[in-house]
């Protein structure tokens, strides 16, 4: 219980620090959303001071108030779930923008991350168990793809599979002409079809890292004394590989997977931009280019919560996977 409370306390402090940075970082950037909105209105005629005050109240960026008062007001709105109005997607609220784009990113990046992790762990386990096999010799090729920039790999796949052979669509999240959003097989099939190529890009570029890390940990674990003891007892090789070797070798990868899973919400901005995918990464890019404080803060908060939540979950999961951690707790 003491271990659990200490962990929760640590993450509460980390969340407060992240919220504080989330408040100040956009305000240190040049420009502000009020001036952006006024410049758009000024194209149709002069803007009165009353209009400026009304826009500041609407966007929740009262520059006349002291910074500490803005900070307290920001924390209060965060606790109530009020993130303000988006400038980039005006007049939509930040909550509506996040709610509209977040499922796309979780569906694409989340599934691709899980697939690459599971595939990398299984292949790395086999490569470490059978050193010198063709699978082990394949690792340098997979790690080469990890060093390739996302946008370059995405463009290559888009050229061959989308343009030359026309196996997959070039952009979008679903077929807007023949399907409508809903829980039916036509829409789900269209989403899977449009998301296959972006997901393939993520899997190809990330599976090599998981595979290499798991392979190296398997090689290190197989030299431990308890593996030799298990072999001396006459246990089956499959049981030694999975129960004794892989269970201990996978521990560092689990921590890395938690971080990757937390950053799923951030999305792969470059991948989403290349494929014109309607995810939260594209929304974040649009918010930064428009100096949209409210939307940036809302997206950063969701990213922070996802990263902290994933790490807390893995810290607690460690107590189940590794008995040594449970003993120290």
XYZ file of C-alpha atoms in Angstrom:
329
model
C 0.000 0.000 0.000
C 2.845 2.371 0.872
C 4.490 1.615 -2.467
C 1.239 2.379 -4.325
C 0.704 5.689 -2.488
C 4.275 6.806 -3.129
C 3.905 6.058 -6.830
C 0.596 7.921 -7.077
C 2.071 10.885 -5.185
C 5.023 11.034 -7.559
C 2.751 11.061 -10.614
C 0.500 13.727 -9.103
C 3.520 16.024 -8.689
C 4.651 15.160 -12.220
C 1.186 16.021 -13.532
C 1.241 19.410 -11.780
C 4.678 20.186 -13.241
C 3.451 19.185 -16.708
C 0.363 21.381 -16.358
C 2.547 24.321 -15.354
C 4.817 23.873 -18.373
C 1.736 23.364 -20.505
C 0.523 26.790 -19.410
C 3.747 28.738 -19.899
C 5.277 27.199 -23.028
C 2.646 28.422 -25.533
C 2.822 31.918 -23.996
C 6.556 32.085 -24.572
C 5.967 31.628 -28.290
C 5.783 34.744 -30.498
C 2.281 35.968 -31.316
C -1.034 35.112 -29.677
C -4.391 33.717 -30.830
C -6.244 36.987 -30.242
C -4.075 38.830 -32.755
C -4.516 35.954 -35.209
C -8.300 36.214 -34.937
C -8.249 40.020 -35.165
C -6.118 39.914 -38.300
C -8.781 37.740 -39.937
C -11.576 40.085 -38.849
C -9.610 43.166 -39.930
C -9.789 42.001 -43.539
C -13.512 42.796 -43.489
C -13.199 46.166 -41.754
C -11.874 47.946 -38.633
C -12.080 46.072 -35.333
C -13.219 47.933 -32.220
C -11.616 47.542 -28.755
C -14.888 45.998 -27.591
C -14.501 43.283 -30.218
C -10.981 42.554 -28.979
C -12.236 42.189 -25.401
C -15.031 39.895 -26.553
C -12.576 37.674 -28.452
C -10.250 37.520 -25.425
C -13.151 36.415 -23.235
C -14.215 33.861 -25.853
C -10.761 32.343 -26.217
C -9.889 32.612 -22.537
C -6.648 34.543 -23.160
C -7.111 37.774 -21.259
C -3.710 39.413 -21.755
C -4.627 42.307 -19.449
C -4.869 40.085 -16.366
C -1.751 39.245 -14.302
C 0.008 36.048 -15.289
C -0.684 34.383 -11.928
C -4.395 35.105 -12.319
C -4.353 33.542 -15.797
C -2.539 30.530 -14.339
C -5.110 29.995 -11.569
C -7.934 30.464 -14.046
C -6.284 27.917 -16.368
C -5.993 25.291 -13.607
C -9.616 25.832 -12.658
C -10.792 25.338 -16.227
C -8.666 22.203 -16.608
C -10.317 20.671 -13.544
C -13.758 21.375 -15.032
C -12.806 20.133 -18.521
C -13.167 23.559 -20.132
C -10.276 24.013 -22.598
C -11.730 26.987 -24.448
C -12.419 27.601 -28.131
C -10.027 26.621 -30.898
C -8.704 29.333 -33.185
C -7.585 26.927 -35.894
C -11.023 25.241 -35.999
C -13.139 28.228 -34.910
C -15.894 28.171 -33.675
C -15.425 24.544 -32.554
C -14.365 23.986 -28.946
C -11.066 22.307 -28.054
C -12.927 19.379 -26.539
C -14.831 18.813 -29.779
C -11.624 18.913 -31.868
C -9.845 16.459 -29.569
C -12.880 14.188 -29.398
C -13.101 14.161 -33.191
C -9.405 13.477 -33.923
C -8.288 11.361 -30.950
C -10.094 8.125 -31.942
C -8.384 8.195 -35.343
C -4.915 8.430 -33.804
C -5.589 5.799 -31.134
C -6.987 3.456 -33.751
C -4.090 3.873 -36.183
C -1.017 4.521 -34.028
C -2.211 2.395 -31.113
C -2.883 -0.739 -33.132
C 0.305 -0.279 -35.162
C 2.363 0.169 -31.973
C 0.911 -2.965 -30.372
C 1.470 -4.996 -33.548
C 5.086 -3.833 -33.898
C 5.774 -4.535 -30.196
C 4.290 -8.039 -30.216
C 5.903 -8.907 -33.542
C 9.287 -7.543 -32.449
C 9.211 -9.366 -29.106
C 8.266 -12.723 -30.654
C 10.830 -12.464 -33.463
C 13.516 -11.168 -31.090
C 12.842 -14.036 -28.703
C 13.278 -16.580 -31.485
C 16.363 -14.814 -32.855
C 18.009 -14.799 -29.440
C 17.125 -18.426 -28.806
C 18.475 -19.566 -32.185
C 21.556 -17.417 -32.595
C 23.094 -17.487 -36.045
C 19.854 -18.496 -37.784
C 18.426 -16.661 -40.788
C 16.090 -14.760 -38.451
C 19.038 -13.582 -36.381
C 20.819 -12.436 -39.542
C 17.693 -10.511 -40.566
C 17.979 -8.103 -37.617
C 20.437 -5.673 -39.318
C 17.912 -5.242 -42.142
C 15.051 -4.460 -39.747
C 17.152 -1.994 -37.746
C 18.076 -0.259 -41.008
C 14.417 0.615 -41.516
C 14.348 2.102 -38.002
C 17.011 4.622 -39.010
C 15.058 5.670 -42.096
C 13.080 8.929 -41.537
C 9.345 8.434 -41.186
C 8.417 10.785 -44.000
C 10.863 9.183 -46.455
C 9.602 5.676 -45.782
C 6.005 6.906 -45.935
C 6.615 8.585 -49.292
C 8.286 5.437 -50.680
C 5.367 3.222 -49.647
C 2.888 5.820 -50.879
C 4.592 5.958 -54.268
C 4.731 2.204 -54.838
C 1.554 0.959 -53.127
C -0.609 4.045 -53.584
C 0.433 5.585 -56.874
C 2.259 3.015 -59.010
C 0.336 -0.181 -58.115
C -2.730 1.607 -56.636
C -3.308 -1.039 -53.987
C -4.148 1.513 -51.268
C -5.635 5.032 -51.274
C -3.307 8.035 -51.283
C -4.885 10.021 -48.443
C -7.761 10.330 -46.010
C -9.183 8.240 -43.212
C -12.091 6.613 -45.037
C -14.047 6.796 -48.282
C -16.094 9.960 -47.861
C -18.066 9.346 -51.068
C -19.489 5.869 -50.467
C -19.538 5.506 -46.664
C -20.637 7.548 -43.655
C -19.185 7.360 -40.117
C -20.952 4.710 -38.073
C -20.664 1.283 -36.502
C -21.270 -0.701 -39.667
C -19.011 -3.031 -41.615
C -18.774 -0.763 -44.660
C -17.335 2.104 -42.634
C -15.073 -0.137 -40.517
C -13.743 -1.856 -43.624
C -13.091 1.500 -45.265
C -11.205 2.741 -42.177
C -9.042 -0.388 -42.116
C -8.362 -0.101 -45.839
C -7.339 3.575 -45.631
C -5.272 3.011 -42.484
C -3.380 -0.054 -43.718
C -0.583 1.845 -45.474
C 0.082 4.353 -42.631
C 0.068 1.460 -40.140
C 2.481 -0.504 -42.312
C 4.831 2.484 -42.285
C 4.843 2.589 -38.480
C 5.282 -1.174 -38.096
C 8.186 -1.388 -40.554
C 10.020 1.550 -38.977
C 9.605 0.431 -35.335
C 9.636 -3.393 -35.278
C 13.422 -3.516 -35.698
C 14.068 -1.739 -32.405
C 11.874 -4.112 -30.402
C 13.390 -7.095 -32.164
C 16.984 -6.022 -31.536
C 16.387 -5.170 -27.878
C 14.615 -8.452 -27.165
C 17.263 -10.466 -28.991
C 20.122 -8.908 -27.010
C 18.327 -9.416 -23.701
C 17.614 -13.053 -24.604
C 21.303 -13.655 -25.326
C 22.221 -12.089 -21.989
C 19.544 -13.995 -20.077
C 20.478 -17.364 -21.572
C 23.904 -17.119 -19.919
C 22.405 -16.888 -16.406
C 22.780 -19.723 -13.907
C 19.051 -20.360 -13.527
C 18.834 -21.171 -17.245
C 21.592 -23.747 -16.813
C 19.754 -25.152 -13.793
C 16.519 -25.428 -15.788
C 18.353 -27.286 -18.549
C 19.941 -29.627 -15.969
C 16.478 -30.466 -14.632
C 15.515 -31.710 -18.073
C 12.795 -29.147 -18.741
C 11.485 -28.819 -22.272
C 13.320 -26.248 -24.424
C 10.072 -24.386 -25.213
C 9.321 -23.957 -21.505
C 12.858 -22.750 -20.804
C 12.615 -20.252 -23.672
C 9.247 -18.778 -22.674
C 8.922 -19.191 -18.893
C 12.531 -18.695 -17.815
C 14.351 -16.734 -20.518
C 11.726 -14.637 -22.282
C 9.902 -13.632 -19.094
C 13.021 -11.979 -17.705
C 14.326 -10.692 -21.018
C 11.111 -8.844 -21.808
C 11.196 -6.613 -18.695
C 13.196 -3.705 -20.247
C 10.998 -3.845 -23.351
C 7.859 -3.530 -21.228
C 9.083 -0.214 -19.836
C 9.851 1.019 -23.341
C 6.468 -0.151 -24.557
C 4.761 1.877 -21.821
C 6.441 5.042 -23.047
C 5.564 4.220 -26.656
C 1.983 3.452 -25.694
C 1.733 6.743 -23.836
C 2.949 8.676 -26.850
C 0.340 6.976 -29.036
C -1.927 9.937 -28.277
C 0.662 12.329 -29.683
C 0.444 10.403 -32.908
C 2.994 10.315 -35.639
C 2.654 13.849 -36.947
C 4.772 13.273 -40.035
C 2.932 10.075 -40.970
C -0.463 11.708 -40.516
C 0.578 14.730 -42.587
C 2.002 12.613 -45.428
C -1.160 10.493 -45.629
C -3.516 13.410 -44.808
C -4.842 11.302 -41.952
C -7.415 13.065 -39.701
C -5.618 12.325 -36.420
C -4.601 14.384 -33.424
C -1.069 14.832 -34.802
C -2.439 16.811 -37.740
C -4.562 18.850 -35.340
C -1.481 19.633 -33.231
C 0.434 20.789 -36.308
C -2.469 23.025 -37.298
C -2.640 24.424 -33.755
C 1.079 25.288 -33.718
C 0.923 26.995 -37.126
C -2.099 29.044 -35.974
C -0.719 29.912 -32.506
C -3.797 28.221 -31.073
C -2.933 28.240 -27.345
C -6.128 26.541 -26.241
C -5.871 23.619 -28.658
C -2.152 23.152 -27.994
C -2.749 23.077 -24.245
C -5.629 20.627 -24.612
C -3.620 18.237 -26.813
C -0.523 18.513 -24.600
C -2.660 17.720 -21.559
C -4.085 14.598 -23.211
C -0.551 13.515 -24.181
C 0.686 14.121 -20.628
C -2.131 12.123 -19.079
C -1.586 9.241 -21.487
C 2.182 9.092 -20.841
C 1.839 9.330 -17.056
C -1.018 6.841 -17.021
C 0.901 4.335 -19.146
C 4.003 4.602 -16.955
C 1.969 4.231 -13.754
C 0.286 1.163 -15.207
C 3.633 -0.419 -16.058
C 5.066 0.404 -12.615
C 2.173 -1.505 -11.097
C 2.479 -4.256 -13.698
C 6.124 -4.725 -12.785
C 5.085 -5.933 -9.348
C 3.246 -8.808 -11.058
C 5.907 -9.634 -13.645
C 9.018 -9.319 -11.487
C 8.743 -10.868 -7.990
C 11.888 -8.984 -6.912
C 10.083 -5.678 -7.357
C 7.150 -6.966 -5.325
C 9.519 -7.967 -2.525
C 11.093 -4.507 -2.418
C 7.668 -2.899 -2.425
